[in-house]
Coordinates of C-alpha atoms in Angstrom, one line a residue:
Chain A
M501 CA -96.9 -18.0 75.1
D502 CA -95.4 -19.1 77.6
T503 CA -96.7 -21.3 79.7
V504 CA -96.1 -20.7 83.4
F505 CA -97.9 -22.6 86.3
G506 CA -97.0 -23.3 90.1
V507 CA -99.3 -25.1 93.1
S508 CA -98.8 -25.1 96.8
Y509 CA -99.2 -27.8 99.4
K510 CA -98.3 -28.4 102.3
G511 CA -94.3 -27.6 103.0
G512 CA -93.6 -26.3 99.6
V513 CA -94.8 -25.0 95.9
V514 CA -94.2 -26.5 92.3
I515 CA -94.0 -24.7 89.7
A516 CA -93.7 -25.7 86.1
T517 CA -93.2 -23.6 83.1
D518 CA -92.3 -24.7 79.5
Q519 CA -88.9 -24.9 77.9
V520 CA -89.3 -23.1 74.6
N521 CA -87.6 -20.2 73.4
A522 CA -88.7 -18.8 70.3
R523 CA -89.3 -16.4 67.8
S524 CA -92.0 -16.1 64.9
I525 CA -91.5 -19.4 63.4
L526 CA -88.1 -20.5 64.1
M527 CA -87.2 -22.3 67.9
Y528 CA -84.1 -20.8 69.1
Q529 CA -83.8 -23.6 72.2
Q530 CA -85.9 -26.2 74.2
N531 CA -83.9 -26.2 77.5
L532 CA -84.4 -22.4 78.8
D533 CA -85.0 -22.3 81.9
K534 CA -88.0 -19.9 83.0
I535 CA -87.9 -20.6 86.6
A536 CA -85.4 -17.8 88.2
E537 CA -84.5 -19.5 92.1
L538 CA -85.0 -15.7 93.8
S539 CA -83.2 -16.8 97.2
S540 CA -82.7 -20.0 98.9
H541 CA -86.1 -20.8 99.8
S542 CA -88.1 -18.9 96.6
A543 CA -88.3 -19.1 92.8
M544 CA -90.0 -17.6 90.0
G545 CA -92.0 -18.8 87.4
V546 CA -91.6 -16.4 85.1
S547 CA -93.1 -15.4 81.3
G548 CA -93.1 -12.8 79.0
P549 CA -90.5 -12.4 75.7
N550 CA -87.0 -13.2 76.5
C551 CA -85.6 -9.9 77.0
D552 CA -87.7 -8.7 79.7
L553 CA -88.3 -12.4 81.0
V554 CA -83.9 -12.4 81.6
N555 CA -83.9 -8.6 82.8
F556 CA -86.3 -8.9 85.1
S557 CA -85.8 -12.0 86.9
E558 CA -82.2 -11.3 86.9
Y559 CA -82.9 -7.9 88.0
I560 CA -85.4 -8.9 91.4
S561 CA -83.1 -11.3 92.4
K562 CA -79.7 -9.8 92.6
N563 CA -81.7 -7.2 94.6
L564 CA -82.6 -9.5 97.4
A565 CA -79.3 -10.6 97.1
L566 CA -77.9 -7.7 97.9
Y567 CA -80.9 -7.0 100.8
E568 CA -79.4 -10.1 102.1
L569 CA -75.5 -8.6 102.4
S570 CA -76.4 -5.6 103.6
N571 CA -78.5 -6.2 105.8
D572 CA -76.9 -8.6 107.9
G573 CA -77.7 -12.1 106.7
M574 CA -81.5 -10.8 106.9
K575 CA -83.6 -12.9 105.0
L576 CA -86.9 -11.7 103.0
S577 CA -90.2 -14.0 103.6
T578 CA -92.1 -14.5 100.1
H579 CA -94.3 -12.8 101.3
A580 CA -92.0 -9.1 101.2
Q581 CA -89.6 -10.2 98.1
A582 CA -94.2 -10.7 96.6
N583 CA -94.1 -7.4 97.7
F584 CA -90.7 -6.1 96.4
C585 CA -91.5 -7.8 92.8
R586 CA -95.0 -6.3 93.1
G587 CA -93.8 -2.7 93.4
E588 CA -91.3 -2.9 90.9
L589 CA -93.7 -4.0 88.2
A590 CA -96.0 -1.2 89.6
K591 CA -93.4 1.6 89.4
A592 CA -92.0 0.5 86.1
L593 CA -95.4 0.3 84.4
R594 CA -96.0 3.8 83.9
K595 CA -91.7 4.0 82.4
G596 CA -91.1 1.7 80.6
P597 CA -93.2 -2.5 81.5
F598 CA -91.8 -4.7 82.2
Q599 CA -93.6 -7.0 80.0
V600 CA -93.7 -10.1 81.8
N601 CA -96.1 -12.2 83.8
V602 CA -95.3 -14.1 87.2
I603 CA -95.5 -17.0 89.9
L604 CA -93.6 -16.4 92.9
G605 CA -93.9 -19.2 95.0
G606 CA -91.5 -19.8 98.3
Y607 CA -91.1 -21.4 101.4
D608 CA -91.6 -20.4 105.1
E609 CA -91.6 -21.9 108.2
N610 CA -93.8 -19.9 110.1
V611 CA -96.5 -19.6 107.5
P612 CA -99.2 -22.5 108.4
N613 CA -98.7 -23.7 105.2
G614 CA -95.5 -23.8 104.7
G615 CA -96.1 -23.1 101.0
S616 CA -97.0 -19.9 99.4
L617 CA -97.8 -18.7 96.1
Y618 CA -98.6 -15.5 94.5
I619 CA -99.7 -14.4 90.6
M620 CA -98.3 -10.9 89.6
D621 CA -98.5 -9.7 86.3
Y622 CA -97.5 -6.9 84.3
L623 CA -99.5 -4.5 85.6
G624 CA -98.7 -4.8 88.7
S625 CA -101.0 -6.8 91.1
C626 CA -100.4 -9.3 93.3
H627 CA -102.4 -11.9 94.4
K628 CA -102.0 -14.5 96.7
V629 CA -103.2 -18.1 95.2
N630 CA -103.4 -21.9 96.1
Y631 CA -102.4 -22.8 92.5
G632 CA -102.7 -20.4 89.6
A633 CA -101.2 -20.2 85.9
Q634 CA -100.1 -17.2 83.4
G635 CA -100.9 -17.3 79.7
Y636 CA -103.1 -19.1 77.5
A637 CA -101.9 -22.6 79.5
S638 CA -104.5 -20.7 82.4
N639 CA -107.6 -21.9 79.8
F640 CA -106.2 -25.3 79.7
T641 CA -105.4 -25.9 83.4
L642 CA -107.0 -24.1 85.3
S643 CA -110.2 -26.3 85.7
I644 CA -107.8 -29.8 86.2
M645 CA -106.4 -27.5 89.1
D646 CA -109.7 -26.3 90.5
R647 CA -110.7 -30.7 90.7
D648 CA -107.8 -31.8 92.2
W649 CA -106.3 -29.8 94.5
E650 CA -106.9 -30.4 97.9
E651 CA -105.7 -28.7 101.1
G652 CA -102.9 -30.5 103.4
M653 CA -101.4 -32.4 100.7
N654 CA -97.5 -33.6 100.1
E655 CA -95.1 -33.2 96.9
E656 CA -96.4 -36.2 95.2
Q657 CA -99.7 -35.0 95.3
A658 CA -98.9 -31.5 93.7
V659 CA -96.7 -32.6 91.4
K660 CA -99.3 -35.3 90.1
I661 CA -101.5 -32.5 89.3
V662 CA -98.7 -30.8 87.2
E663 CA -97.7 -33.6 85.5
H664 CA -101.6 -34.3 85.0
C665 CA -102.0 -30.3 83.3
I666 CA -98.4 -30.8 80.8
R667 CA -100.4 -34.3 79.5
E668 CA -103.6 -31.8 79.0
L669 CA -101.0 -28.8 76.9
N670 CA -99.5 -31.7 75.2
M671 CA -103.2 -33.3 74.3
R672 CA -105.1 -29.9 73.0
F673 CA -102.8 -26.9 73.5
L674 CA -102.4 -25.6 70.0
L675 CA -98.4 -24.8 70.4
N676 CA -96.2 -28.1 70.6
Q677 CA -94.6 -27.2 74.3
S678 CA -92.6 -30.6 74.8
N679 CA -90.2 -29.6 76.8
F680 CA -91.0 -28.5 81.2
I681 CA -89.1 -27.8 83.8
I682 CA -90.3 -28.7 87.4
K683 CA -89.4 -27.1 90.1
V684 CA -90.2 -27.7 93.6
V685 CA -89.7 -25.3 96.7
D686 CA -89.7 -26.6 100.3
K687 CA -87.9 -26.5 103.7
D688 CA -84.6 -28.0 102.0
G689 CA -84.6 -25.2 100.0
V690 CA -84.9 -25.5 95.2
R691 CA -84.4 -28.3 93.4
T692 CA -85.3 -29.5 89.8
V693 CA -87.7 -32.3 89.2
K694 CA -87.3 -32.4 85.6
A695 CA -86.0 -31.1 83.1
D696 CA -85.9 -31.7 79.7
S697 CA -83.2 -31.3 77.1
D698 CA -83.1 -29.9 74.1
P699 CA -83.1 -32.1 71.2
S700 CA -80.0 -30.4 69.2
D701 CA -78.4 -31.1 72.2
N702 CA -77.0 -34.9 71.6
Chain B
Y366 CA -109.5 -3.4 67.7
T367 CA -113.2 -2.0 66.4
T368 CA -115.3 -3.9 64.1
T369 CA -117.2 -1.9 60.7
M370 CA -120.0 -2.4 59.7
T371 CA -121.2 -0.9 57.0
A372 CA -124.8 0.0 56.9
T373 CA -126.5 -2.1 54.0
A374 CA -129.8 -0.2 52.5
P375 CA -132.7 -2.7 53.3
S376 CA -134.4 -4.8 50.8
P377 CA -136.8 -4.4 49.0
S378 CA -139.6 -7.5 50.0
P379 CA -139.6 -10.1 47.2
A380 CA -143.7 -9.7 47.0
K381 CA -143.0 -6.7 45.0
R382 CA -140.1 -7.2 42.7
R383 CA -140.6 -7.9 38.8
Q384 CA -141.4 -11.9 38.6
P385 CA -138.4 -13.3 36.8
R386 CA -139.3 -15.0 33.9
S387 CA -137.6 -19.0 34.7
R388 CA -137.5 -21.2 36.7
Q389 CA -133.9 -20.5 36.9
Q390 CA -134.2 -17.1 37.3
R391 CA -136.3 -17.7 40.0
H392 CA -133.4 -20.1 41.8
R393 CA -131.5 -17.8 41.4
H394 CA -133.4 -14.6 43.0
C395 CA -134.4 -16.3 46.2
H396 CA -130.9 -17.0 47.2
R397 CA -129.8 -13.3 46.9
Q398 CA -130.8 -11.4 49.7
P399 CA -130.4 -12.9 53.6
P400 CA -133.7 -12.4 55.3
R401 CA -133.6 -9.2 57.7
I402 CA -133.8 -11.3 60.6
L403 CA -130.2 -12.8 60.7
L404 CA -128.9 -9.5 59.4
L405 CA -130.2 -7.9 62.9
L406 CA -129.2 -10.5 64.8
F407 CA -125.1 -10.5 63.6
V408 CA -125.6 -6.5 64.2
F409 CA -126.8 -7.8 67.4
S410 CA -124.1 -10.3 68.3
L411 CA -121.2 -7.4 66.6
L412 CA -122.9 -5.3 69.6
L413 CA -122.6 -7.4 72.1
S414 CA -119.1 -8.4 71.4
T415 CA -117.4 -5.5 71.0
H416 CA -119.3 -3.3 74.4
A417 CA -117.8 -7.3 75.8
Q418 CA -114.7 -6.9 74.9
Q419 CA -114.3 -3.6 76.0
S420 CA -114.0 -5.0 79.2
Q421 CA -111.1 -6.6 78.7
S422 CA -108.9 -4.1 77.4
N423 CA -110.4 -1.0 79.6
P424 CA -108.2 -1.2 82.6
A425 CA -110.7 0.3 84.7
E426 CA -113.1 -2.5 84.6
F427 CA -110.2 -5.6 83.5
N428 CA -109.8 -6.9 87.0
G429 CA -114.0 -6.1 87.7
G430 CA -115.1 -5.5 91.8
S431 CA -117.9 -3.8 93.0
I432 CA -118.2 -1.2 96.4
L433 CA -121.6 -0.4 97.8
A434 CA -121.5 2.3 100.5
M435 CA -125.0 3.2 102.3
A436 CA -125.9 5.2 105.1
G437 CA -128.1 4.4 108.2
R438 CA -128.9 6.2 111.7
N439 CA -125.7 7.1 113.6
S440 CA -124.3 3.8 111.2
I441 CA -122.9 2.4 107.9
A442 CA -122.7 -0.9 105.9
I443 CA -119.9 -0.8 103.5
A444 CA -120.2 -3.5 101.3
T445 CA -117.5 -5.3 98.9
D446 CA -117.5 -8.6 96.4
S447 CA -114.4 -10.7 96.7
R448 CA -113.4 -11.5 92.9
F449 CA -110.2 -10.9 91.4
G450 CA -109.9 -11.4 87.8
L451 CA -108.3 -10.9 84.4
G452 CA -111.1 -10.0 81.7
F453 CA -113.0 -12.9 81.6
Q454 CA -111.4 -15.2 83.6
T455 CA -111.5 -15.6 86.8
V456 CA -108.0 -15.7 88.8
S457 CA -109.3 -15.7 93.3
A458 CA -112.8 -15.8 94.8
N459 CA -110.9 -14.3 98.0
T460 CA -109.8 -10.9 97.6
N461 CA -111.3 -9.3 100.5
T462 CA -110.4 -12.2 103.3
A463 CA -107.5 -12.7 105.6
A464 CA -106.6 -14.8 103.3
S465 CA -105.7 -12.3 100.9
P466 CA -103.2 -9.9 101.7
T467 CA -104.4 -7.5 98.6
K468 CA -107.8 -6.1 100.3
R469 CA -109.8 -3.7 98.9
L470 CA -111.1 -2.4 101.8
F471 CA -109.2 -1.4 104.4
L472 CA -109.0 1.1 107.8
P473 CA -105.8 3.9 106.9
P474 CA -104.3 3.8 109.6
D475 CA -105.2 7.2 112.4
T476 CA -108.5 6.6 111.6
H477 CA -111.1 4.5 113.5
S478 CA -114.2 5.3 112.1
T479 CA -113.2 5.7 108.6
M480 CA -112.8 2.8 106.1
V481 CA -111.3 3.1 102.5
A482 CA -112.3 1.1 99.5
W483 CA -111.2 1.5 96.6
T484 CA -112.4 -0.5 92.7
G485 CA -110.5 -1.2 89.3
L486 CA -107.3 -2.1 88.9
L487 CA -105.5 -4.1 91.4
G488 CA -102.1 -2.9 90.9
D489 CA -103.1 0.1 90.5
G490 CA -105.2 0.3 93.6
T491 CA -102.8 -1.8 95.7
T492 CA -100.2 1.1 95.1
F493 CA -102.9 3.7 96.2
S494 CA -103.7 1.9 99.3
E495 CA -99.9 2.2 100.0
E496 CA -99.5 5.6 99.1
L497 CA -102.7 6.2 100.9
S498 CA -101.2 4.7 104.2
A499 CA -98.0 5.6 104.3
L500 CA -99.2 9.4 104.1
L501 CA -101.5 8.8 107.2
A502 CA -99.0 7.6 108.7
N503 CA -96.7 10.5 108.2
K504 CA -99.1 12.4 109.1
A505 CA -100.1 11.0 112.5
R506 CA -96.2 10.6 113.3
R507 CA -95.4 14.7 112.4
A508 CA -98.5 15.7 114.5
G509 CA -97.0 14.0 117.7
G510 CA -99.3 13.4 120.5
M511 CA -102.4 14.5 118.4
A512 CA -102.6 11.9 116.5
F513 CA -103.1 8.7 119.1
P514 CA -106.9 7.3 117.4
N515 CA -107.5 6.2 121.1
D516 CA -106.7 9.7 122.9
R517 CA -110.0 10.1 125.1
D518 CA -109.4 13.7 127.2
D519 CA -111.5 13.8 129.4
D520 CA -111.4 16.5 131.2
D521 CA -111.6 18.7 127.6
D522 CA -113.8 21.5 129.2
D523 CA -113.7 24.2 127.0
G524 CA -116.3 24.1 125.1
R525 CA -114.5 25.3 122.1
G526 CA -116.0 22.2 120.3
T527 CA -112.5 20.2 119.8
R528 CA -113.3 16.9 119.7
R529 CA -112.6 14.2 122.4
N530 CA -110.7 11.6 120.1
R531 CA -108.4 13.5 117.7
E532 CA -108.8 11.7 114.3
M533 CA -108.9 12.3 110.9
S534 CA -112.0 12.6 109.8
P535 CA -113.7 10.8 106.7
G536 CA -113.9 14.1 104.7
A537 CA -110.1 15.0 105.9
V538 CA -109.5 11.3 104.0
A539 CA -111.6 11.5 101.5
T540 CA -109.9 15.2 100.4
I541 CA -106.8 13.1 100.6
A542 CA -108.1 10.3 98.6
S543 CA -108.7 12.8 95.7
H544 CA -105.5 14.9 96.0
L545 CA -103.6 11.6 95.8
L546 CA -105.4 10.6 92.6
Y547 CA -105.3 14.1 90.8
R548 CA -101.8 13.6 91.6
R549 CA -101.8 11.3 88.8
R550 CA -103.8 14.0 86.7
S551 CA -101.2 12.5 83.0
A552 CA -101.3 8.9 83.8
P553 CA -104.0 8.6 85.9
Y554 CA -104.4 5.6 88.5
Y555 CA -107.1 3.6 87.3
V556 CA -108.9 3.4 90.7
E557 CA -112.4 4.4 91.7
T558 CA -112.5 4.9 95.9
V559 CA -115.1 4.9 98.3
V560 CA -114.4 6.6 102.0
A561 CA -117.5 5.1 104.1
G562 CA -117.5 6.8 108.3
L563 CA -118.9 8.1 110.8
E564 CA -118.4 12.6 112.0
D565 CA -118.1 14.1 114.6
V566 CA -121.3 16.5 113.7
R567 CA -122.3 19.5 116.6
V568 CA -126.0 19.7 116.6
P569 CA -127.8 21.7 118.7
I570 CA -130.3 21.0 120.9
V571 CA -133.9 23.0 120.6
W572 CA -136.1 23.1 123.2
M573 CA -139.7 22.2 122.4
E574 CA -141.3 24.1 125.7
E575 CA -141.4 27.6 125.2
E576 CA -143.3 26.7 121.2
E577 CA -145.8 24.4 122.5
E578 CA -147.0 26.9 125.3
E579 CA -147.3 29.2 122.0
K580 CA -149.4 26.9 119.7
G581 CA -152.7 25.6 120.5
Q582 CA -153.8 23.0 118.6
G583 CA -152.3 20.6 117.1
K584 CA -149.4 20.7 119.3
E585 CA -148.9 16.8 119.4
E586 CA -148.9 16.1 116.1
R587 CA -146.3 18.7 116.1
K588 CA -144.1 17.4 118.9
A589 CA -144.7 14.2 117.0
E590 CA -143.0 15.7 113.8
S591 CA -140.6 17.7 115.4
S592 CA -139.4 15.2 117.2
K593 CA -138.7 13.4 114.4
T594 CA -135.6 14.7 112.5
I595 CA -132.5 13.8 110.4
Y596 CA -130.5 13.4 113.7
G597 CA -133.1 11.1 114.8
D598 CA -135.3 11.4 118.2
I599 CA -133.3 14.2 119.8
E600 CA -136.2 15.1 122.4
G601 CA -136.0 11.7 123.5
E602 CA -132.7 12.0 124.4
M603 CA -132.6 15.5 125.1
T604 CA -133.0 13.5 128.4
N605 CA -130.1 11.9 129.2
A606 CA -128.3 14.5 126.9
R607 CA -125.2 16.2 129.4
A608 CA -125.3 19.8 129.1
T609 CA -121.7 21.6 127.6
S610 CA -120.2 24.5 128.1
I611 CA -121.8 27.4 126.6
T612 CA -119.0 29.9 126.0
G613 CA -118.2 30.6 122.3
S614 CA -121.9 29.4 121.4
D615 CA -121.8 31.9 118.9
R616 CA -119.6 30.4 117.2
V617 CA -121.0 27.1 117.2
S618 CA -124.1 28.2 116.2
H619 CA -122.9 30.3 113.5
R620 CA -120.6 27.4 112.0
E621 CA -123.9 25.0 112.7
L622 CA -126.1 27.2 110.5
P623 CA -126.9 24.8 108.2
M624 CA -128.2 22.4 110.1
Q625 CA -129.6 24.5 112.7
S626 CA -131.8 26.2 110.2
L627 CA -133.1 21.8 109.2
L628 CA -133.9 21.7 112.6
R629 CA -135.8 24.5 112.8
T630 CA -137.9 23.5 109.3
A631 CA -138.6 20.1 111.1
T632 CA -140.1 21.2 114.5
T633 CA -140.9 25.0 113.2
S634 CA -145.0 25.0 111.8
P635 CA -145.1 27.1 108.7
G636 CA -147.0 29.5 110.0
T637 CA -145.5 31.1 112.8
P638 CA -144.3 34.7 112.4
P639 CA -139.7 34.8 112.5
R640 CA -139.7 36.7 115.5
Q641 CA -140.7 33.2 117.8
R642 CA -139.3 30.8 115.6
H643 CA -135.3 31.8 116.9
R644 CA -136.4 31.8 120.4
H645 CA -134.2 29.5 122.2
R646 CA -133.7 29.6 126.1
H647 CA -130.6 27.5 126.2
R648 CA -128.0 26.6 123.7
Q649 CA -127.1 23.5 124.1
T650 CA -125.3 21.8 121.4
R651 CA -124.1 17.9 121.3
T652 CA -122.2 15.5 119.0
I653 CA -123.8 13.0 116.8
R654 CA -121.9 10.7 114.6
K655 CA -123.1 11.4 111.1
P656 CA -122.1 9.1 108.0
Y657 CA -120.4 10.3 105.7
L658 CA -120.0 8.8 102.0
C659 CA -117.7 9.9 99.4
T660 CA -116.8 8.5 95.8
T661 CA -114.7 9.5 93.6
D662 CA -113.4 8.8 90.5
M663 CA -109.7 8.0 89.2
L664 CA -108.9 11.8 88.8
G665 CA -109.9 12.6 92.1
A666 CA -113.6 14.5 91.6
R667 CA -115.2 13.5 94.6
S668 CA -119.2 13.5 95.4
T669 CA -120.7 13.1 99.0
S670 CA -124.6 12.0 99.3
D671 CA -126.5 11.1 102.0
S672 CA -128.1 7.8 101.5
F673 CA -125.7 5.4 99.2
V674 CA -122.4 5.8 97.0
C675 CA -121.3 2.7 94.5
S676 CA -118.7 1.8 92.4
G677 CA -116.6 -0.5 90.4
V678 CA -118.3 -2.4 87.0
A679 CA -121.6 -3.3 88.4
S680 CA -122.5 0.3 89.6
R681 CA -125.0 0.8 86.9
S682 CA -127.5 -2.2 88.8
L683 CA -126.1 -0.5 92.1
H684 CA -127.4 2.7 91.4
G685 CA -131.0 1.0 91.2
T686 CA -130.8 -1.6 94.0
A687 CA -129.3 1.0 96.2
E688 CA -131.9 3.3 95.6
A689 CA -134.8 1.2 95.3
L690 CA -134.1 -0.4 98.4
W691 CA -132.7 2.2 100.4
R692 CA -134.7 4.0 103.4
P693 CA -133.6 6.7 105.9
E694 CA -133.3 5.7 109.4
L695 CA -132.1 2.4 109.0
E696 CA -129.8 1.3 112.0
G697 CA -128.0 -2.2 112.9
E698 CA -128.2 -5.3 111.1
E699 CA -130.6 -3.6 109.4
L700 CA -128.9 -1.9 107.4
V701 CA -126.7 -4.7 106.8
E702 CA -129.7 -6.7 105.6
V703 CA -130.9 -3.9 103.3
C704 CA -127.1 -3.3 102.0
G705 CA -126.3 -6.6 101.1
K706 CA -130.3 -7.1 99.3
A707 CA -128.9 -4.7 97.3
F708 CA -125.7 -5.3 96.8
V709 CA -126.0 -9.4 96.0
S710 CA -128.9 -8.6 93.6
A711 CA -127.6 -6.4 91.1
L712 CA -124.0 -8.9 91.5
E713 CA -125.9 -11.5 90.3
R714 CA -127.1 -9.7 86.8
D715 CA -123.0 -8.8 86.7
C716 CA -120.4 -12.1 85.7
L717 CA -117.5 -9.5 86.5
S718 CA -118.0 -9.1 90.0
G719 CA -118.9 -11.8 92.5
Y720 CA -117.9 -14.7 94.3
G721 CA -118.5 -13.5 97.4
A722 CA -119.6 -10.7 99.2
V723 CA -118.6 -8.7 102.3
V724 CA -120.4 -6.2 104.5
Y725 CA -118.8 -4.3 107.4
L726 CA -120.9 -2.3 109.2
I727 CA -119.4 1.0 111.2
R728 CA -122.1 1.4 114.0
A729 CA -121.2 4.2 116.6
V730 CA -122.3 2.8 120.1
G731 CA -122.0 5.3 123.7
E732 CA -121.5 9.0 124.0
E733 CA -117.4 8.6 124.1
G734 CA -117.9 8.0 120.1
D735 CA -116.5 4.4 120.1
V736 CA -116.9 2.6 117.2
E737 CA -117.5 -0.7 116.6
I738 CA -116.4 -2.3 113.1
W739 CA -118.5 -5.8 111.9
E740 CA -118.0 -7.8 109.4
Y741 CA -120.8 -10.1 107.6
V742 CA -119.5 -12.5 104.8
L743 CA -122.5 -13.3 102.4
D744 CA -123.8 -16.0 100.3
C745 CA -123.6 -15.3 96.5
R746 CA -123.8 -16.9 93.0
N747 CA -119.8 -17.9 92.0
D748 CA -120.7 -16.9 88.6

């Protein structure tokens, strides 16, 4: 049900998710932040039931923080973080699986394009991609990204693609997900570009 | 989710029914039973949909992917495709290129002429390759100085058949892979592996002269036929063969018994009495690089072959195309071409594989056991 998708560009990645927290016919909130900030230069968009979503993103981000503290401030690269995340998903698969599908994006200085995006599912498969989407959103947005994405884009173009995808979802997706949160990860860290507010907060 | 088809009895044709009386009754009668052809189409579409849906729920076929490995003369070609998908949806088409960290095909540590490839669920396959690599690296470390792949001991002359380059043989790698998979018997990895490599095998060299003296006619034919054994033109290469010391040759020949008998049948005519056949003036052996192909299923059951092995979602088609196109004694680029053709033709008919094919050629060069690995990228249909 959740919409998570991401686009990488030259110098970083953009991750966008919807902000809906709902069960059955009830909408609990429309301002849930599903993009967890893992470290100073990486973020993870998570989709799945709220319990696993929160539990898993906290587990991964706190373990990465612990690694940094235990190892003299050494930061893990995005590739390493993605492998750690995948390993946790794979380990838990046959014990008590985290039913989350994840898009992890981060910025590293020594990576050619700066940003790298990894798409992972609850079965433990991890794959580095230029753009990706999880859930039903993939049916609507992958073709748009196939068409619009180019090598060597800048942040503005990447955010434009994301907005194009959001427009398409609002037009054609059955579920009404009007609020989206967009975060950008670049050399300056993780920052929120756009976050909609809950209508009840007025 | 299963569909149940209730069997409907075939309805009798309208012509045999009694004609209804009134015009209204006739009209009602005509619409009561659907034509049989629509029923058949309905059944077929249901069958197709359930079969198609099975790949969505079957973990071994969920991510797609196929592999074909073929053996040639002192060489192996192994082809994999590049598709990674979630059921019908293709997520990525660069699974085996340098850009992707998840490779379905890799060179295990401590070996330099073996390649391991796998198909199945990507998550389990990645875990499996990590486990296998860690185990082999651990073994190499524990074995200490005996296990470096580039270790060449040129003074090795004890003639006991020790290998020049001490690496793990592909058979050993396949055994380890099989055990790793069976360890998870209760909750198996949905991974089917293919292990392909070149094995060092000592083969006795058979001198031809004495047999030629004894037989009269037809020695040219026999000579021609005898020089072509399954291990190549031994007679032609005999002049270049280095004679190794033969202490302990009994042990060597005893160990090589199956191959010796193979050579004997190829080099002798059926009518010769046994005593003459077994007379060898010299017992010389040489090491050849014999291709080794093995595939395991998800529980670790191994099956080896001298010709080809295949695995993955297109394996049914691959068995057919490879069987049709393979022939013995292929070498080098020709082997790559045959393997590539068989692979791509099978892939074109399978929607869960494709989007690029890569063929690796493992070729033995020289006499020191050197191995070259070439990578060929093929074009194929992207759908």
